[in-house]
PDB file of C-alpha atoms in Angstrom:
ATOM      1  CA  UNK A   1      -2.517 -69.794  22.729  1.00 66.00           C
ATOM      2  CA  UNK A   2      -1.150 -73.314  22.292  1.00 74.00           C
ATOM      3  CA  UNK A   3       0.473 -74.662  25.469  1.00 80.00           C
ATOM      4  CA  UNK A   4      -1.113 -72.054  27.687  1.00 81.00           C
ATOM      5  CA  UNK A   5      -0.535 -74.986  30.614  1.00 83.00           C
ATOM      6  CA  UNK A   6       2.929 -74.511  30.635  1.00 85.00           C
ATOM      7  CA  UNK A   7       3.329 -70.681  30.447  1.00 87.00           C
ATOM      8  CA  UNK A   8       0.770 -70.622  33.413  1.00 88.00           C
ATOM      9  CA  UNK A   9       1.313 -73.220  35.828  1.00 89.00           C
ATOM     10  CA  UNK A  10       4.876 -74.789  34.430  1.00 91.00           C
ATOM     11  CA  UNK A  11       6.276 -77.624  36.227  1.00 92.00           C
ATOM     12  CA  UNK A  12       3.103 -77.387  38.823  1.00 93.00           C
ATOM     13  CA  UNK A  13       0.056 -78.160  35.837  1.00 90.00           C
ATOM     14  CA  UNK A  14       0.077 -82.076  36.449  1.00 89.00           C
ATOM     15  CA  UNK A  15       0.249 -82.105  40.503  1.00 93.00           C
ATOM     16  CA  UNK A  16      -2.607 -79.085  40.059  1.00 92.00           C
ATOM     17  CA  UNK A  17      -4.657 -81.753  37.571  1.00 90.00           C
ATOM     18  CA  UNK A  18      -4.608 -83.861  40.474  1.00 91.00           C
ATOM     19  CA  UNK A  19      -5.856 -81.784  42.824  1.00 93.00           C
ATOM     20  CA  UNK A  20      -8.462 -80.245  41.224  1.00 92.00           C
ATOM     21  CA  UNK A  21      -9.927 -83.957  40.438  1.00 91.00           C
ATOM     22  CA  UNK A  22      -9.731 -84.382  44.454  1.00 92.00           C
ATOM     23  CA  UNK A  23     -11.566 -81.188  45.330  1.00 93.00           C
ATOM     24  CA  UNK A  24     -13.573 -80.448  42.030  1.00 92.00           C
ATOM     25  CA  UNK A  25     -14.422 -83.413  39.919  1.00 87.00           C
ATOM     26  CA  UNK A  26     -17.331 -81.974  38.445  1.00 90.00           C
ATOM     27  CA  UNK A  27     -15.362 -78.975  37.076  1.00 90.00           C
ATOM     28  CA  UNK A  28     -18.015 -76.343  38.845  1.00 92.00           C
ATOM     29  CA  UNK A  29     -14.897 -73.927  39.291  1.00 91.00           C
ATOM     30  CA  UNK A  30     -14.286 -73.831  35.742  1.00 90.00           C
ATOM     31  CA  UNK A  31     -12.837 -70.750  33.384  1.00 88.00           C
ATOM     32  CA  UNK A  32     -11.335 -70.853  30.255  1.00 83.00           C
ATOM     33  CA  UNK A  33      -7.887 -71.257  31.382  1.00 81.00           C
ATOM     34  CA  UNK A  34      -8.805 -73.428  34.194  1.00 87.00           C
ATOM     35  CA  UNK A  35      -7.030 -76.382  35.233  1.00 89.00           C
ATOM     36  CA  UNK A  36      -8.778 -79.729  33.765  1.00 83.00           C
ATOM     37  CA  UNK A  37      -9.966 -82.233  36.193  1.00 76.00           C
ATOM     38  CA  UNK A  38      -8.053 -84.670  34.223  1.00 75.00           C
ATOM     39  CA  UNK A  39      -4.695 -84.577  33.078  1.00 53.00           C
ATOM     40  CA  UNK A  40      -4.349 -84.092  29.116  1.00 50.00           C
ATOM     41  CA  UNK A  41      -1.298 -83.417  27.886  1.00 49.00           C
TER      42      UNK A  41
END
């Protein structure tokens, strides 16, 4: 699915990646549609 991050998280995606980087930098909580620890868009 192209642009899944926009469809799932909308305008919150960038902020959520910052939260992910702070609290889960090793990407322990990972699944196919999870938020990556670094914003790559």
